[in-house]
C-alpha cells in the first residue's frame, strides 16, 4: 500500500499505520483520514495481519489534531460532514475485529486523543501530551471525543479536559485511565509490538467476538448485555478454534488456531 500521508508495513503479523506528516506534527487533514480508512480496510482483509499498531512518525507527535487549516474554512453543513468522515474512521478502528493498539509517541491533541480513544488499548511514551483543546479554537471535539472520553475516564474528568482544553502529560493520562501504561519513548514500539504479539497469539475469532462483546454491550442494559455475551460465547463454542484451544490445553501443548 502506498500513501501520501501514511507509512504502512506488515511485520510479524502486525500491521502498522504510521501517520507521516512530520512538518504538520502529523495533523489529520481529510486526505489523511481517508487514507487511514483505506489502510484499515486493507488490513481487515489481510489474513497475515492479526493486530494493528497506530502511531505517528518521528519522536514529537502522534497526531497534533485535526488540520486547523481545514477547520478554519468549515460552516454548518461542511462542519458536520467533516466530523462524520472522521467518525467513520473512529468507528472503523473501534469495531475493528483485530486488536488495535495506539502507540502514543508525543502530542496527541484533539483528533489525536480521539484516534487514540478509538483504539482498543493505548500505550504512551513518557513525552506524550494529550488533551482536547478544541474549545481554545471555539470548537468542540468532533471525532467522538465528547462521547468516548467520558465513557473511558468518567464524565467529571472528561468535562474538565473538554471545558478547559488543557493538555496533560503521560503520567496524568495514566492516573485518570486515559492510557493503559507509560513507557520510555525508546521502548514504545517494542512494548506495543510485544502486546500486539501476545494478543495475536490467541484465537482470531475469540479476539473478534471479545471486541464485539465489550463494544456492543457497553451502552445497553446489563441484562441485554449479558444475553449478548452468552450468544457470542455460544458462537465461540461453535468454532474449530475453541475445540483446538481446549484440546491443546488438555494435551499440554500450544494451540494451533486457524481462525475457523
Ligand atoms: N493543524 C495544522 N497544523 C498544525 C497542527 C494542526 N492541528 N498542529 C501543528 N501544526 C503545524 C504548525 O502550524 C506548524 O506548521 P508551520 O511550520 O508550517 O508553521 C508545525 O505543525 C509545527 O508546529 P509548531 O506549533 O511550530 O510546534 P510547537 O512545538 O511550537 O507546538 C503544539 C506544538 C502541538 C503545541 C502546537 O503545534 C499546537 O498547539 N498545535 C495545535 C493543537 C491543537 O489545537 N489541536 C487540536 C485541533 S482540533
Short mmCIF file of C-alpha atoms and ligand atoms in Angstrom, two decimals:
data_model
loop_
_atom_site.label_atom_id
_atom_site.label_comp_id
_atom_site.label_asym_id
_atom_site.label_seq_id
_atom_site.Cartn_x
_atom_site.Cartn_y
_atom_site.Cartn_z
CA UNK A 1 0.00 0.00 0.00
CA UNK A 2 1.44 3.38 -0.97
CA UNK A 3 0.01 6.53 0.61
CA UNK A 4 0.86 10.21 0.54
CA UNK A 5 0.38 10.83 4.26
CA UNK A 6 0.90 7.38 5.81
CA UNK A 7 3.60 4.79 6.10
CA UNK A 8 2.40 1.21 6.36
CA UNK A 9 4.19 -2.10 6.85
CA UNK A 10 3.34 -5.61 7.96
CA UNK A 11 5.88 -7.26 10.25
CA UNK A 12 5.44 -10.36 12.38
CA UNK A 13 1.65 -10.42 11.81
CA UNK A 14 1.35 -6.79 12.90
CA UNK A 15 0.04 -4.15 10.53
CA UNK A 16 1.43 -0.67 11.19
CA UNK A 17 -0.40 2.56 10.35
CA UNK A 18 2.06 5.45 10.80
CA UNK A 19 0.80 8.98 10.22
CA UNK A 20 3.51 10.73 8.25
CA UNK A 21 3.05 14.50 8.05
CA UNK A 22 6.00 15.47 10.25
CA UNK A 23 6.04 19.11 9.07
CA UNK A 24 2.47 19.43 10.44
CA UNK A 25 3.11 17.29 13.54
CA UNK A 26 1.02 14.55 11.90
CA UNK A 27 -2.15 16.68 11.96
CA UNK A 28 -5.05 14.96 10.23
CA UNK A 29 -6.31 16.56 7.07
CA UNK A 30 -9.23 14.98 5.26
CA UNK A 31 -6.93 13.22 2.81
CA UNK A 32 -5.07 11.55 5.71
CA UNK A 33 -8.33 10.46 7.33
CA UNK A 34 -9.42 8.88 4.04
CA UNK A 35 -6.07 7.17 3.61
CA UNK A 36 -6.38 5.77 7.15
CA UNK A 37 -9.81 4.37 6.28
CA UNK A 38 -8.28 2.73 3.22
CA UNK A 39 -5.32 1.32 5.21
CA UNK A 40 -7.53 -0.14 7.96
CA UNK A 41 -9.90 -1.65 5.37
CA UNK A 42 -6.94 -3.32 3.66
CA UNK A 43 -5.76 -4.79 7.00
CA UNK A 44 -9.30 -6.03 7.61
CA UNK A 45 -8.98 -8.43 4.68
CA UNK A 46 -5.26 -9.20 5.05
CA UNK A 47 -5.12 -12.60 6.77
CA UNK A 48 -1.43 -12.07 7.63
CA UNK A 49 -2.43 -9.13 9.84
CA UNK A 50 -3.51 -10.30 13.30
CA UNK A 51 -3.23 -6.94 15.12
CA UNK A 52 -2.64 -3.29 14.22
CA UNK A 53 -0.48 -0.56 15.76
CA UNK A 54 -1.37 3.08 15.08
CA UNK A 55 1.34 5.68 15.68
CA UNK A 56 2.87 8.90 14.35
CA UNK A 57 6.17 9.29 12.56
CA UNK A 58 9.03 10.97 14.39
CA UNK A 59 9.51 11.50 18.11
CA UNK A 60 7.41 14.59 18.68
CA UNK A 61 3.84 13.82 17.69
CA UNK A 62 1.33 11.02 17.49
CA UNK A 63 -1.29 13.30 15.90
CA UNK A 64 -1.43 17.04 16.76
CA UNK A 65 -5.14 17.16 16.00
CA UNK A 66 -7.35 17.74 13.03
CA UNK A 67 -5.74 20.08 10.49
CA UNK A 68 -6.61 23.56 11.76
CA UNK A 69 -6.15 24.97 8.25
CA UNK A 70 -9.10 22.84 7.14
CA UNK A 71 -11.16 23.51 10.27
CA UNK A 72 -10.91 27.26 9.61
CA UNK A 73 -13.00 27.01 6.44
CA UNK A 74 -15.91 24.92 7.75
CA UNK A 75 -19.54 26.04 8.13
CA UNK A 76 -22.74 24.50 9.50
CA UNK A 77 -23.05 21.83 6.81
CA UNK A 78 -19.44 21.21 5.90
CA UNK A 79 -18.53 21.07 9.61
CA UNK A 80 -20.99 18.28 10.24
CA UNK A 81 -19.86 16.44 7.13
CA UNK A 82 -16.20 16.86 8.12
CA UNK A 83 -16.64 15.23 11.50
CA UNK A 84 -18.90 12.47 10.16
CA UNK A 85 -15.99 11.50 7.92
CA UNK A 86 -13.63 11.41 10.93
CA UNK A 87 -16.22 9.48 12.94
CA UNK A 88 -16.42 6.87 10.19
CA UNK A 89 -12.71 6.24 10.78
CA UNK A 90 -13.01 6.13 14.59
CA UNK A 91 -15.90 3.66 14.33
CA UNK A 92 -13.89 1.50 11.91
CA UNK A 93 -11.00 1.42 14.40
CA UNK A 94 -13.18 0.92 17.49
CA UNK A 95 -15.04 -2.02 15.95
CA UNK A 96 -12.04 -3.44 14.13
CA UNK A 97 -12.18 -7.22 14.53
CA UNK A 98 -8.45 -7.44 15.29
CA UNK A 99 -6.79 -5.70 18.28
CA UNK A 100 -5.71 -2.11 17.58
CA UNK A 101 -3.07 -0.52 19.82
CA UNK A 102 -2.31 3.21 19.88
CA UNK A 103 1.40 3.90 20.36
CA UNK A 104 1.09 7.50 21.59
CA UNK A 105 4.50 8.99 20.83
CA UNK A 106 4.21 12.66 21.73
CA UNK A 107 1.45 15.19 21.05
CA UNK A 108 -1.96 13.54 20.79
CA UNK A 109 -4.26 16.53 20.78
CA UNK A 110 -7.88 16.92 19.70
CA UNK A 111 -8.32 14.41 16.89
CA UNK A 112 -5.11 12.75 18.13
CA UNK A 113 -6.59 11.91 21.52
CA UNK A 114 -9.79 10.91 19.70
CA UNK A 115 -7.94 8.47 17.40
CA UNK A 116 -6.20 7.01 20.45
CA UNK A 117 -9.58 6.73 22.23
CA UNK A 118 -10.99 4.68 19.37
CA UNK A 119 -8.13 2.14 19.64
CA UNK A 120 -8.63 -0.85 21.93
CA UNK A 121 -5.54 -0.11 24.06
CA UNK A 122 -3.34 2.98 24.47
CA UNK A 123 0.37 2.86 25.38
CA UNK A 124 2.01 6.26 25.85
CA UNK A 125 5.64 7.31 25.77
CA UNK A 126 6.88 9.46 28.65
CA UNK A 127 6.84 12.56 26.42
CA UNK A 128 3.19 12.07 25.38
CA UNK A 129 0.88 15.06 25.76
CA UNK A 130 -2.84 14.52 25.45
CA UNK A 131 -5.96 16.64 25.56
CA UNK A 132 -9.00 18.06 23.82
CA UNK A 133 -8.00 21.70 23.17
CA UNK A 134 -10.83 22.37 20.68
CA UNK A 135 -12.51 24.96 22.95
CA UNK A 136 -9.43 27.12 22.55
CA UNK A 137 -10.36 27.30 18.85
CA UNK A 138 -14.04 27.95 19.62
CA UNK A 139 -14.87 24.34 18.75
CA UNK A 140 -15.75 21.07 20.48
CA UNK A 141 -14.30 17.61 19.86
CA UNK A 142 -15.96 16.06 16.81
CA UNK A 143 -14.26 12.73 16.15
CA UNK A 144 -16.05 11.09 19.08
CA UNK A 145 -14.17 12.80 21.92
CA UNK A 146 -17.22 14.08 23.79
CA UNK A 147 -18.55 10.52 23.94
CA UNK A 148 -15.56 8.16 24.11
CA UNK A 149 -13.55 10.27 26.58
CA UNK A 150 -16.36 10.36 29.14
CA UNK A 151 -17.00 6.65 28.70
CA UNK A 152 -13.31 5.86 29.26
CA UNK A 153 -12.28 8.24 32.07
CA UNK A 154 -15.67 9.23 33.53
CA UNK A 155 -17.83 12.29 32.97
CA UNK A 156 -16.10 14.55 35.52
CA UNK A 157 -12.57 14.07 34.17
CA UNK A 158 -13.85 14.34 30.58
CA UNK A 159 -15.73 17.57 31.35
CA UNK A 160 -12.60 19.06 32.91
CA UNK A 161 -10.46 18.21 29.88
CA UNK A 162 -13.06 19.28 27.30
CA UNK A 163 -14.03 22.54 29.06
CA UNK A 164 -10.51 23.70 29.94
CA UNK A 165 -8.86 22.43 26.77
CA UNK A 166 -5.82 21.75 28.95
CA UNK A 167 -3.05 19.46 27.83
CA UNK A 168 -1.93 16.75 30.24
CA UNK A 169 1.26 14.71 30.38
CA UNK A 170 1.59 10.95 30.16
CA UNK A 171 1.60 10.38 33.95
CA UNK A 172 -1.66 12.28 34.43
CA UNK A 173 -3.17 10.47 31.45
CA UNK A 174 -2.26 7.21 33.19
CA UNK A 175 -3.70 8.39 36.53
CA UNK A 176 -7.11 9.14 35.01
CA UNK A 177 -7.17 5.93 32.96
CA UNK A 178 -6.75 7.61 29.59
CA UNK A 179 -3.79 5.35 28.76
CA UNK A 180 -3.05 1.79 29.83
CA UNK A 181 0.62 2.34 30.59
CA UNK A 182 3.55 4.71 30.10
CA UNK A 183 6.94 3.59 28.80
CA UNK A 184 10.17 5.36 27.76
CA UNK A 185 9.95 6.63 24.17
CA UNK A 186 12.78 4.29 23.11
CA UNK A 187 10.79 1.29 24.35
CA UNK A 188 7.41 2.33 22.90
CA UNK A 189 7.49 0.32 19.68
CA UNK A 190 8.92 -2.81 21.32
CA UNK A 191 6.32 -2.58 24.09
CA UNK A 192 3.43 -2.20 21.65
CA UNK A 193 4.79 -5.00 19.45
CA UNK A 194 5.06 -7.36 22.43
CA UNK A 195 1.49 -6.57 23.44
CA UNK A 196 0.22 -6.98 19.87
CA UNK A 197 2.02 -10.33 19.56
CA UNK A 198 0.61 -11.51 22.90
CA UNK A 199 -2.90 -10.72 21.66
CA UNK A 200 -2.27 -12.07 18.15
CA UNK A 201 -1.24 -15.47 19.55
CA UNK A 202 -4.84 -16.01 20.71
CA UNK A 203 -7.74 -17.34 18.67
CA UNK A 204 -8.61 -14.72 16.00
CA UNK A 205 -12.34 -15.40 16.24
CA UNK A 206 -12.23 -15.11 20.03
CA UNK A 207 -10.48 -11.74 19.64
CA UNK A 208 -13.13 -10.58 17.17
CA UNK A 209 -16.03 -11.76 19.34
CA UNK A 210 -14.41 -10.40 22.51
CA UNK A 211 -14.12 -6.93 20.94
CA UNK A 212 -17.74 -7.19 19.77
CA UNK A 213 -18.96 -8.27 23.22
CA UNK A 214 -17.24 -5.39 25.04
CA UNK A 215 -18.24 -2.75 22.48
CA UNK A 216 -21.82 -3.85 21.83
CA UNK A 217 -22.58 -4.48 25.48
CA UNK A 218 -21.19 -1.18 26.74
CA UNK A 219 -24.19 1.09 26.21
CA UNK A 220 -27.11 -1.28 26.70
CA UNK A 221 -28.82 -2.52 29.88
CA UNK A 222 -26.84 -5.19 31.80
CA UNK A 223 -29.38 -7.97 31.21
CA UNK A 224 -29.29 -7.39 27.44
CA UNK A 225 -25.50 -7.15 27.52
CA UNK A 226 -25.20 -10.42 29.41
CA UNK A 227 -27.54 -12.11 26.94
CA UNK A 228 -25.38 -10.77 24.11
CA UNK A 229 -22.30 -12.15 25.89
CA UNK A 230 -24.00 -15.56 26.15
CA UNK A 231 -24.83 -15.52 22.44
CA UNK A 232 -21.29 -14.57 21.46
CA UNK A 233 -19.88 -17.18 23.87
CA UNK A 234 -22.07 -19.74 22.11
CA UNK A 235 -20.66 -18.59 18.76
CA UNK A 236 -17.14 -19.15 20.13
CA UNK A 237 -18.08 -22.67 21.23
CA UNK A 238 -19.13 -23.45 17.65
CA UNK A 239 -15.66 -22.57 16.26
CA UNK A 240 -12.89 -25.03 15.44
CA UNK A 241 -10.56 -22.65 17.30
CA UNK A 242 -12.34 -23.28 20.61
CA UNK A 243 -12.09 -27.04 20.08
CA UNK A 244 -8.39 -26.65 19.28
CA UNK A 245 -7.75 -24.27 22.22
CA UNK A 246 -9.39 -26.50 24.82
CA UNK A 247 -7.88 -29.71 23.34
CA UNK A 248 -4.40 -28.16 23.27
CA UNK A 249 -4.71 -27.23 26.95
CA UNK A 250 -5.72 -30.75 27.90
CA UNK A 251 -2.90 -32.20 25.75
CA UNK A 252 -0.43 -29.72 27.36
CA UNK A 253 0.65 -28.18 24.03
CA UNK A 254 0.38 -24.81 22.29
CA UNK A 255 -2.83 -24.34 20.29
CA UNK A 256 -2.68 -24.01 16.53
CA UNK A 257 -5.54 -21.60 15.79
CA UNK A 258 -6.78 -21.44 12.18
CA UNK A 259 -9.38 -18.69 12.62
CA UNK A 260 -12.21 -21.10 11.84
N1 LIG B 1 -3.24 21.57 12.30
C1 LIG B 1 -2.48 22.12 11.35
N2 LIG B 1 -1.17 22.38 11.52
C2 LIG B 1 -0.63 22.05 12.70
C3 LIG B 1 -1.37 21.49 13.75
C4 LIG B 1 -2.75 21.24 13.50
N3 LIG B 1 -3.54 20.66 14.42
N4 LIG B 1 -0.56 21.31 14.82
C5 LIG B 1 0.66 21.72 14.44
N5 LIG B 1 0.62 22.19 13.18
C6 LIG B 1 1.73 22.74 12.38
C7 LIG B 1 2.08 24.15 12.82
O1 LIG B 1 1.19 25.08 12.23
C8 LIG B 1 3.49 24.26 12.29
O2 LIG B 1 3.43 24.45 10.91
P1 LIG B 1 4.37 25.57 10.20
O3 LIG B 1 5.77 25.10 10.49
O4 LIG B 1 4.00 25.45 8.76
O5 LIG B 1 4.04 26.86 10.85
C9 LIG B 1 4.03 22.85 12.52
O6 LIG B 1 2.91 22.00 12.64
C10 LIG B 1 4.85 22.71 13.79
O7 LIG B 1 4.06 23.14 14.88
P2 LIG B 1 4.52 24.25 15.94
O8 LIG B 1 3.30 24.90 16.50
O9 LIG B 1 5.53 25.16 15.34
O10 LIG B 1 5.25 23.34 17.03
P3 LIG B 1 5.41 23.63 18.58
O11 LIG B 1 6.33 22.60 19.10
O12 LIG B 1 5.76 25.05 18.81
O13 LIG B 1 3.96 23.38 19.22
C11 LIG B 1 1.87 22.21 19.52
C12 LIG B 1 3.37 22.12 19.21
C13 LIG B 1 1.28 20.83 19.34
C14 LIG B 1 1.67 22.67 20.98
C15 LIG B 1 1.20 23.24 18.58
O14 LIG B 1 1.56 22.92 17.25
C16 LIG B 1 -0.31 23.24 18.66
O15 LIG B 1 -0.86 23.79 19.59
N6 LIG B 1 -0.98 22.63 17.67
C17 LIG B 1 -2.42 22.63 17.58
C18 LIG B 1 -3.00 21.64 18.55
C19 LIG B 1 -4.50 21.65 18.51
O16 LIG B 1 -5.16 22.60 18.87
N7 LIG B 1 -5.05 20.52 18.06
C20 LIG B 1 -6.45 20.32 18.04
C21 LIG B 1 -7.06 20.71 16.76
S1 LIG B 1 -8.78 20.37 16.82
#
